[in-house]
Amino acid sequence: MTDQLADHTTAAPSKAPSAGEQVSGEPAIWSRNFRYYFTARSAGLLSWAMLPVAVSAGLLSGGYGLDTAGYSMAFLVGPFAGLVLFGGVLADRFTARRMMIAADLANLVAHTLLAFLFIHGIDHLWQLYTLLVVAGTANAMFQPGASSTVPLVSRDVQGANGVLRTSEALTGLGGPALAGALVGLGATGWVMAISALAYATSATCLFVLRLGAVPAPPAGESLWHNLAVGWHEFRSRSWLWGVIVIWMVFAVLSWGPQLSVAAGVIVPEHGATAFGLLNCALGAGTVAGGLIAIRYKPERPLAAGAAAMLAYPLYPLGIVLDWPVWLLAAAQLGVGVGVGIWGVMWATSVQTQVPGEVLNRVHAYEVAGSVGMYPIGSALAGPAVGAFGTDRVLQVGAGVALLTAAALLLTRPIRNLRRVPTQA
């Protein structure tokens, strides 16, 4: 690692580390580095979006039961949730790019072997589970660096996040659809082959990035000390941990249960096609939100993002009120716009307010605290519906979503956080 920094506990905001080292006159967003990074990130997102659908549908189509599909998802998601903190430490130690390339190569091998399994038949389930653990672990090693690399490849950090958020929404729409179509044709193995090719593309694009000196913690520190420093940096920023605490409640009581509970209402009443269209409307709204956030640069980004999240209760409330599908689709479109704007404002705030030498670790704590709570909310959906009824669970979800936006707006450090000017 080059240019190691002696002072890794500074609390001063860091403006787009190394961004100034980009070639003068390059576009604020679509620089050479960002074009390669965008290609790498989009390829990885497409593969990650396809994998759960391909594995679940492929197993069920192959005669395996729901329990096998459920165990498979646990072996995929569990390592990600449990190891992402260590991914942040390793990304700070060895640079994010090296960790992301290594993760892509591990995914390339895992998906190549998954393709072989599904094409030639699964002799032993432990083989499938092992490869899914490898994929989940690889994504835990990749994710922290995905955030910290953005300020290194683009001078307009918020605009770059808007582009990446749009790509994430599009791959989230297209990936499952492509995987479902191929599985329907009996070609689950080819989904894995496409994913392997995508990871090879990502690794290649990351390899050719030209980045300047990357901040890193001092050499010789232990893994646990690095984790402790990351925790100190995380909890020293009240706006940061405040958002995560609020989001943890939101994930368990609103975001987590919503998908399965909504499916339990909409699919029996309106059919699976209608449910798919509603999720497409959410994706379309997220694309629109990402595009808006490329240009919309408020002075207080988290306040603006929280205001956009006020649209979130519309969808669960609409289901309770038995709105027609077209009106539910309009609600999902609004929800997507709000989620897209919030996501860009949040990612940009973290990337520009946290010093580069600890950014990977802080991002790892952020992911573990927020996204890590989603499976809990999802798992509680069934028992909650059985105990309280579908309408009550959706009402609580709508209420918690409204309170989430209100809490974000009413918490002074979150509301008053100012945008860090970029060199756009």
mmCIF file of N, CA and C in Angstrom, residues 309-406:
data_model
loop_
_atom_site.group_PDB
_atom_site.id
_atom_site.type_symbol
_atom_site.label_atom_id
_atom_site.label_comp_id
_atom_site.label_asym_id
_atom_site.label_seq_id
_atom_site.Cartn_x
_atom_site.Cartn_y
_atom_site.Cartn_z
ATOM 1 N N MET A 309 -38.624 10.258 1.516
ATOM 2 C CA MET A 309 -39.083 8.992 2.095
ATOM 3 C C MET A 309 -40.499 9.078 2.672
ATOM 4 N N LEU A 310 -41.072 10.268 2.732
ATOM 5 C CA LEU A 310 -42.455 10.405 3.204
ATOM 6 C C LEU A 310 -43.436 9.691 2.278
ATOM 7 N N ALA A 311 -42.995 9.379 1.054
ATOM 8 C CA ALA A 311 -43.869 8.656 0.125
ATOM 9 C C ALA A 311 -43.973 7.175 0.461
ATOM 10 N N TYR A 312 -43.066 6.639 1.279
ATOM 11 C CA TYR A 312 -43.007 5.190 1.510
ATOM 12 C C TYR A 312 -44.299 4.589 2.059
ATOM 13 N N PRO A 313 -45.022 5.247 2.972
ATOM 14 C CA PRO A 313 -46.236 4.610 3.523
ATOM 15 C C PRO A 313 -47.366 4.438 2.521
ATOM 16 N N LEU A 314 -47.278 5.065 1.338
ATOM 17 C CA LEU A 314 -48.398 5.021 0.391
ATOM 18 C C LEU A 314 -48.735 3.599 -0.035
ATOM 19 N N TYR A 315 -47.728 2.790 -0.280
ATOM 20 C CA TYR A 315 -47.976 1.443 -0.807
ATOM 21 C C TYR A 315 -48.634 0.524 0.214
ATOM 22 N N PRO A 316 -48.078 0.348 1.430
ATOM 23 C CA PRO A 316 -48.779 -0.518 2.397
ATOM 24 C C PRO A 316 -50.158 0.023 2.765
ATOM 25 N N LEU A 317 -50.291 1.349 2.827
ATOM 26 C CA LEU A 317 -51.596 1.934 3.123
ATOM 27 C C LEU A 317 -52.585 1.636 2.001
ATOM 28 N N GLY A 318 -52.110 1.697 0.758
ATOM 29 C CA GLY A 318 -52.973 1.401 -0.392
ATOM 30 C C GLY A 318 -53.461 -0.033 -0.386
ATOM 31 N N ILE A 319 -52.618 -0.966 0.046
ATOM 32 C CA ILE A 319 -53.041 -2.368 0.119
ATOM 33 C C ILE A 319 -54.137 -2.529 1.173
ATOM 34 N N VAL A 320 -53.960 -1.887 2.319
ATOM 35 C CA VAL A 320 -54.967 -1.964 3.383
ATOM 36 C C VAL A 320 -56.292 -1.382 2.901
ATOM 37 N N LEU A 321 -56.226 -0.284 2.136
ATOM 38 C CA LEU A 321 -57.440 0.387 1.661
ATOM 39 C C LEU A 321 -57.996 -0.250 0.387
ATOM 40 N N ASP A 322 -57.381 -1.337 -0.078
ATOM 41 C CA ASP A 322 -57.844 -2.080 -1.257
ATOM 42 C C ASP A 322 -57.874 -1.206 -2.504
ATOM 43 N N TRP A 323 -56.815 -0.463 -2.728
ATOM 44 C CA TRP A 323 -56.719 0.337 -3.937
ATOM 45 C C TRP A 323 -56.627 -0.573 -5.162
ATOM 46 N N PRO A 324 -57.095 -0.100 -6.328
ATOM 47 C CA PRO A 324 -56.916 -0.879 -7.565
ATOM 48 C C PRO A 324 -55.438 -0.960 -7.933
ATOM 49 N N VAL A 325 -55.122 -1.906 -8.797
ATOM 50 C CA VAL A 325 -53.721 -2.157 -9.126
ATOM 51 C C VAL A 325 -53.054 -0.924 -9.727
ATOM 52 N N TRP A 326 -53.774 -0.189 -10.574
ATOM 53 C CA TRP A 326 -53.147 0.973 -11.209
ATOM 54 C C TRP A 326 -52.762 2.037 -10.180
ATOM 55 N N LEU A 327 -53.587 2.171 -9.148
ATOM 56 C CA LEU A 327 -53.280 3.157 -8.116
ATOM 57 C C LEU A 327 -52.136 2.666 -7.214
ATOM 58 N N LEU A 328 -52.118 1.358 -6.953
ATOM 59 C CA LEU A 328 -50.991 0.797 -6.216
ATOM 60 C C LEU A 328 -49.685 0.971 -7.001
ATOM 61 N N ALA A 329 -49.766 0.827 -8.326
ATOM 62 C CA ALA A 329 -48.572 1.024 -9.154
ATOM 63 C C ALA A 329 -48.091 2.471 -9.068
ATOM 64 N N ALA A 330 -49.030 3.408 -9.059
ATOM 65 C CA ALA A 330 -48.650 4.818 -8.913
ATOM 66 C C ALA A 330 -47.991 5.056 -7.557
ATOM 67 N N ALA A 331 -48.535 4.398 -6.516
ATOM 68 C CA ALA A 331 -47.935 4.524 -5.189
ATOM 69 C C ALA A 331 -46.518 3.954 -5.182
ATOM 70 N N GLN A 332 -46.335 2.794 -5.804
ATOM 71 C CA GLN A 332 -45.000 2.183 -5.871
ATOM 72 C C GLN A 332 -44.018 3.059 -6.647
ATOM 73 N N LEU A 333 -44.525 3.716 -7.683
ATOM 74 C CA LEU A 333 -43.678 4.630 -8.436
ATOM 75 C C LEU A 333 -43.172 5.752 -7.527
ATOM 76 N N GLY A 334 -44.090 6.318 -6.720
ATOM 77 C CA GLY A 334 -43.703 7.369 -5.779
ATOM 78 C C GLY A 334 -42.742 6.865 -4.721
ATOM 79 N N VAL A 335 -43.005 5.648 -4.221
ATOM 80 C CA VAL A 335 -42.101 5.051 -3.233
ATOM 81 C C VAL A 335 -40.706 4.889 -3.831
ATOM 82 N N GLY A 336 -40.641 4.412 -5.056
ATOM 83 C CA GLY A 336 -39.345 4.218 -5.706
ATOM 84 C C GLY A 336 -38.579 5.511 -5.870
ATOM 85 N N VAL A 337 -39.269 6.577 -6.257
ATOM 86 C CA VAL A 337 -38.604 7.883 -6.383
ATOM 87 C C VAL A 337 -38.008 8.293 -5.041
ATOM 88 N N GLY A 338 -38.800 8.142 -3.972
ATOM 89 C CA GLY A 338 -38.314 8.505 -2.648
ATOM 90 C C GLY A 338 -37.125 7.672 -2.217
ATOM 91 N N VAL A 339 -37.204 6.360 -2.435
ATOM 92 C CA VAL A 339 -36.101 5.466 -2.062
ATOM 93 C C VAL A 339 -34.848 5.789 -2.873
ATOM 94 N N GLY A 340 -35.027 6.086 -4.159
ATOM 95 C CA GLY A 340 -33.880 6.409 -5.001
ATOM 96 C C GLY A 340 -33.175 7.679 -4.554
ATOM 97 N N ILE A 341 -33.951 8.713 -4.252
ATOM 98 C CA ILE A 341 -33.356 9.975 -3.801
ATOM 99 C C ILE A 341 -32.662 9.782 -2.457
ATOM 100 N N TRP A 342 -33.343 9.115 -1.515
ATOM 101 C CA TRP A 342 -32.722 8.879 -0.213
ATOM 102 C C TRP A 342 -31.410 8.107 -0.356
ATOM 103 N N GLY A 343 -31.408 7.063 -1.167
ATOM 104 C CA GLY A 343 -30.214 6.238 -1.314
ATOM 105 C C GLY A 343 -29.020 7.034 -1.810
ATOM 106 N N VAL A 344 -29.244 7.918 -2.776
ATOM 107 C CA VAL A 344 -28.145 8.724 -3.308
ATOM 108 C C VAL A 344 -27.660 9.730 -2.264
ATOM 109 N N MET A 345 -28.603 10.401 -1.587
ATOM 110 C CA MET A 345 -28.219 11.395 -0.575
ATOM 111 C C MET A 345 -27.438 10.736 0.565
ATOM 112 N N TRP A 346 -27.862 9.551 0.969
ATOM 113 C CA TRP A 346 -27.195 8.858 2.065
ATOM 114 C C TRP A 346 -25.798 8.404 1.655
ATOM 115 N N ALA A 347 -25.698 7.736 0.507
ATOM 116 C CA ALA A 347 -24.393 7.243 0.063
ATOM 117 C C ALA A 347 -23.407 8.387 -0.116
ATOM 118 N N THR A 348 -23.855 9.477 -0.713
ATOM 119 C CA THR A 348 -22.975 10.622 -0.937
ATOM 120 C C THR A 348 -22.520 11.237 0.378
ATOM 121 N N SER A 349 -23.425 11.340 1.339
ATOM 122 C CA SER A 349 -23.071 11.909 2.642
ATOM 123 C C SER A 349 -21.988 11.082 3.326
ATOM 124 N N VAL A 350 -22.161 9.759 3.324
ATOM 125 C CA VAL A 350 -21.163 8.890 3.959
ATOM 126 C C VAL A 350 -19.821 9.007 3.250
ATOM 127 N N GLN A 351 -19.837 8.979 1.932
ATOM 128 C CA GLN A 351 -18.590 8.968 1.163
ATOM 129 C C GLN A 351 -17.818 10.279 1.255
ATOM 130 N N THR A 352 -18.519 11.391 1.460
ATOM 131 C CA THR A 352 -17.842 12.688 1.488
ATOM 132 C C THR A 352 -17.584 13.211 2.900
ATOM 133 N N GLN A 353 -18.238 12.637 3.909
ATOM 134 C CA GLN A 353 -18.071 13.117 5.282
ATOM 135 C C GLN A 353 -17.088 12.289 6.100
ATOM 136 N N VAL A 354 -16.834 11.058 5.657
ATOM 137 C CA VAL A 354 -15.982 10.143 6.430
ATOM 138 C C VAL A 354 -14.596 10.087 5.791
ATOM 139 N N PRO A 355 -13.521 10.208 6.589
ATOM 140 C CA PRO A 355 -12.168 10.151 6.025
ATOM 141 C C PRO A 355 -11.918 8.866 5.251
ATOM 142 N N GLY A 356 -11.173 8.986 4.174
ATOM 143 C CA GLY A 356 -10.962 7.844 3.286
ATOM 144 C C GLY A 356 -10.307 6.657 3.942
ATOM 145 N N GLU A 357 -9.405 6.893 4.932
ATOM 146 C CA GLU A 357 -8.670 5.777 5.524
ATOM 147 C C GLU A 357 -9.529 4.887 6.408
ATOM 148 N N VAL A 358 -10.742 5.338 6.771
ATOM 149 C CA VAL A 358 -11.636 4.503 7.585
ATOM 150 C C VAL A 358 -12.978 4.270 6.900
ATOM 151 N N LEU A 359 -13.118 4.764 5.672
ATOM 152 C CA LEU A 359 -14.424 4.728 5.014
ATOM 153 C C LEU A 359 -14.930 3.306 4.811
ATOM 154 N N ASN A 360 -14.057 2.382 4.423
ATOM 155 C CA ASN A 360 -14.506 1.006 4.196
ATOM 156 C C ASN A 360 -15.069 0.387 5.473
ATOM 157 N N ARG A 361 -14.390 0.621 6.605
ATOM 158 C CA ARG A 361 -14.857 0.055 7.870
ATOM 159 C C ARG A 361 -16.163 0.695 8.320
ATOM 160 N N VAL A 362 -16.262 2.007 8.182
ATOM 161 C CA VAL A 362 -17.502 2.686 8.571
ATOM 162 C C VAL A 362 -18.659 2.210 7.703
ATOM 163 N N HIS A 363 -18.414 2.058 6.404
ATOM 164 C CA HIS A 363 -19.466 1.561 5.516
ATOM 165 C C HIS A 363 -19.882 0.144 5.897
ATOM 166 N N ALA A 364 -18.922 -0.658 6.326
ATOM 167 C CA ALA A 364 -19.245 -2.027 6.741
ATOM 168 C C ALA A 364 -20.154 -2.027 7.965
ATOM 169 N N TYR A 365 -19.871 -1.162 8.937
ATOM 170 C CA TYR A 365 -20.763 -1.050 10.095
ATOM 171 C C TYR A 365 -22.152 -0.572 9.669
ATOM 172 N N GLU A 366 -22.178 0.336 8.729
ATOM 173 C CA GLU A 366 -23.458 0.834 8.217
ATOM 174 C C GLU A 366 -24.281 -0.296 7.592
ATOM 175 N N VAL A 367 -23.650 -1.091 6.741
ATOM 176 C CA VAL A 367 -24.353 -2.190 6.072
ATOM 177 C C VAL A 367 -24.815 -3.232 7.088
ATOM 178 N N ALA A 368 -23.925 -3.586 8.018
ATOM 179 C CA ALA A 368 -24.281 -4.598 9.019
ATOM 180 C C ALA A 368 -25.454 -4.147 9.878
ATOM 181 N N GLY A 369 -25.511 -2.857 10.193
ATOM 182 C CA GLY A 369 -26.572 -2.363 11.062
ATOM 183 C C GLY A 369 -27.896 -2.164 10.387
ATOM 184 N N SER A 370 -27.891 -1.806 9.116
ATOM 185 C CA SER A 370 -29.147 -1.502 8.425
ATOM 186 C C SER A 370 -29.644 -2.694 7.606
ATOM 187 N N VAL A 371 -28.866 -3.071 6.591
ATOM 188 C CA VAL A 371 -29.284 -4.185 5.729
ATOM 189 C C VAL A 371 -29.350 -5.485 6.515
ATOM 190 N N GLY A 372 -28.486 -5.628 7.522
ATOM 191 C CA GLY A 372 -28.468 -6.859 8.309
ATOM 192 C C GLY A 372 -29.743 -7.118 9.080
ATOM 193 N N MET A 373 -30.548 -6.073 9.306
ATOM 194 C CA MET A 373 -31.805 -6.246 10.039
ATOM 195 C C MET A 373 -32.951 -6.671 9.136
ATOM 196 N N TYR A 374 -32.766 -6.515 7.818
ATOM 197 C CA TYR A 374 -33.846 -6.857 6.886
ATOM 198 C C TYR A 374 -34.284 -8.318 6.998
ATOM 199 N N PRO A 375 -33.349 -9.292 7.039
ATOM 200 C CA PRO A 375 -33.792 -10.694 7.146
ATOM 201 C C PRO A 375 -34.618 -10.965 8.407
ATOM 202 N N ILE A 376 -34.327 -10.233 9.489
ATOM 203 C CA ILE A 376 -35.105 -10.432 10.714
ATOM 204 C C ILE A 376 -36.551 -10.007 10.489
ATOM 205 N N GLY A 377 -36.732 -8.835 9.899
ATOM 206 C CA GLY A 377 -38.083 -8.385 9.596
ATOM 207 C C GLY A 377 -38.804 -9.311 8.643
ATOM 208 N N SER A 378 -38.075 -9.818 7.653
ATOM 209 C CA SER A 378 -38.679 -10.750 6.699
ATOM 210 C C SER A 378 -39.096 -12.050 7.377
ATOM 211 N N ALA A 379 -38.238 -12.554 8.278
ATOM 212 C CA ALA A 379 -38.546 -13.804 8.972
ATOM 213 C C ALA A 379 -39.730 -13.651 9.923
ATOM 214 N N LEU A 380 -39.917 -12.453 10.474
ATOM 215 C CA LEU A 380 -41.008 -12.222 11.422
ATOM 216 C C LEU A 380 -42.348 -11.967 10.739
ATOM 217 N N ALA A 381 -42.334 -11.799 9.419
ATOM 218 C CA ALA A 381 -43.560 -11.451 8.710
ATOM 219 C C ALA A 381 -44.645 -12.510 8.902
ATOM 220 N N GLY A 382 -44.289 -13.784 8.689
ATOM 221 C CA GLY A 382 -45.278 -14.855 8.812
ATOM 222 C C GLY A 382 -45.868 -14.963 10.201
ATOM 223 N N PRO A 383 -45.034 -15.074 11.248
ATOM 224 C CA PRO A 383 -45.590 -15.128 12.600
ATOM 225 C C PRO A 383 -46.407 -13.897 12.968
ATOM 226 N N ALA A 384 -45.997 -12.720 12.501
ATOM 227 C CA ALA A 384 -46.739 -11.496 12.815
ATOM 228 C C ALA A 384 -48.115 -11.507 12.170
ATOM 229 N N VAL A 385 -48.194 -11.955 10.923
ATOM 230 C CA VAL A 385 -49.499 -12.045 10.251
ATOM 231 C C VAL A 385 -50.395 -13.051 10.965
ATOM 232 N N GLY A 386 -49.799 -14.185 11.379
ATOM 233 C CA GLY A 386 -50.579 -15.183 12.103
ATOM 234 C C GLY A 386 -51.110 -14.683 13.431
ATOM 235 N N ALA A 387 -50.335 -13.815 14.084
ATOM 236 C CA ALA A 387 -50.735 -13.321 15.405
ATOM 237 C C ALA A 387 -51.655 -12.110 15.337
ATOM 238 N N PHE A 388 -51.411 -11.217 14.365
ATOM 239 C CA PHE A 388 -52.136 -9.934 14.359
ATOM 240 C C PHE A 388 -52.977 -9.690 13.116
ATOM 241 N N GLY A 389 -52.773 -10.462 12.070
ATOM 242 C CA GLY A 389 -53.524 -10.256 10.834
ATOM 243 C C GLY A 389 -52.758 -9.404 9.842
ATOM 244 N N THR A 390 -53.065 -9.606 8.561
ATOM 245 C CA THR A 390 -52.349 -8.918 7.485
ATOM 246 C C THR A 390 -52.515 -7.406 7.561
ATOM 247 N N ASP A 391 -53.759 -6.942 7.726
ATOM 248 C CA ASP A 391 -53.991 -5.497 7.746
ATOM 249 C C ASP A 391 -53.225 -4.817 8.870
ATOM 250 N N ARG A 392 -53.197 -5.431 10.050
ATOM 251 C CA ARG A 392 -52.520 -4.798 11.163
ATOM 252 C C ARG A 392 -51.005 -4.703 10.910
ATOM 253 N N VAL A 393 -50.427 -5.752 10.326
ATOM 254 C CA VAL A 393 -48.992 -5.718 10.029
ATOM 255 C C VAL A 393 -48.683 -4.622 9.006
ATOM 256 N N LEU A 394 -49.530 -4.496 7.990
ATOM 257 C CA LEU A 394 -49.323 -3.454 6.980
ATOM 258 C C LEU A 394 -49.543 -2.065 7.572
ATOM 259 N N GLN A 395 -50.520 -1.936 8.461
ATOM 260 C CA GLN A 395 -50.755 -0.644 9.116
ATOM 261 C C GLN A 395 -49.550 -0.235 9.967
ATOM 262 N N VAL A 396 -49.022 -1.196 10.717
ATOM 263 C CA VAL A 396 -47.827 -0.906 11.517
ATOM 264 C C VAL A 396 -46.663 -0.517 10.611
ATOM 265 N N GLY A 397 -46.513 -1.238 9.496
ATOM 266 C CA GLY A 397 -45.446 -0.912 8.556
ATOM 267 C C GLY A 397 -45.574 0.493 7.999
ATOM 268 N N ALA A 398 -46.806 0.889 7.639
ATOM 269 C CA ALA A 398 -47.026 2.237 7.119
ATOM 270 C C ALA A 398 -46.740 3.283 8.194
ATOM 271 N N GLY A 399 -47.194 3.002 9.411
ATOM 272 C CA GLY A 399 -46.963 3.942 10.504
ATOM 273 C C GLY A 399 -45.486 4.091 10.835
ATOM 274 N N VAL A 400 -44.777 2.970 10.874
ATOM 275 C CA VAL A 400 -43.345 3.008 11.174
ATOM 276 C C VAL A 400 -42.588 3.738 10.065
ATOM 277 N N ALA A 401 -42.979 3.544 8.805
ATOM 278 C CA ALA A 401 -42.335 4.246 7.702
ATOM 279 C C ALA A 401 -42.525 5.754 7.831
ATOM 280 N N LEU A 402 -43.729 6.164 8.194
ATOM 281 C CA LEU A 402 -43.987 7.589 8.396
ATOM 282 C C LEU A 402 -43.157 8.133 9.561
ATOM 283 N N LEU A 403 -43.113 7.375 10.647
ATOM 284 C CA LEU A 403 -42.325 7.798 11.808
ATOM 285 C C LEU A 403 -40.828 7.807 11.495
ATOM 286 N N THR A 404 -40.394 6.908 10.610
ATOM 287 C CA THR A 404 -38.987 6.887 10.208
ATOM 288 C C THR A 404 -38.593 8.192 9.532
ATOM 289 N N ALA A 405 -39.404 8.593 8.542
ATOM 290 C CA ALA A 405 -39.125 9.861 7.856
ATOM 291 C C ALA A 405 -39.174 11.031 8.840
ATOM 292 N N ALA A 406 -40.164 11.006 9.743
ATOM 293 C CA ALA A 406 -40.289 12.083 10.720
ATOM 294 C C ALA A 406 -39.087 12.118 11.659
#
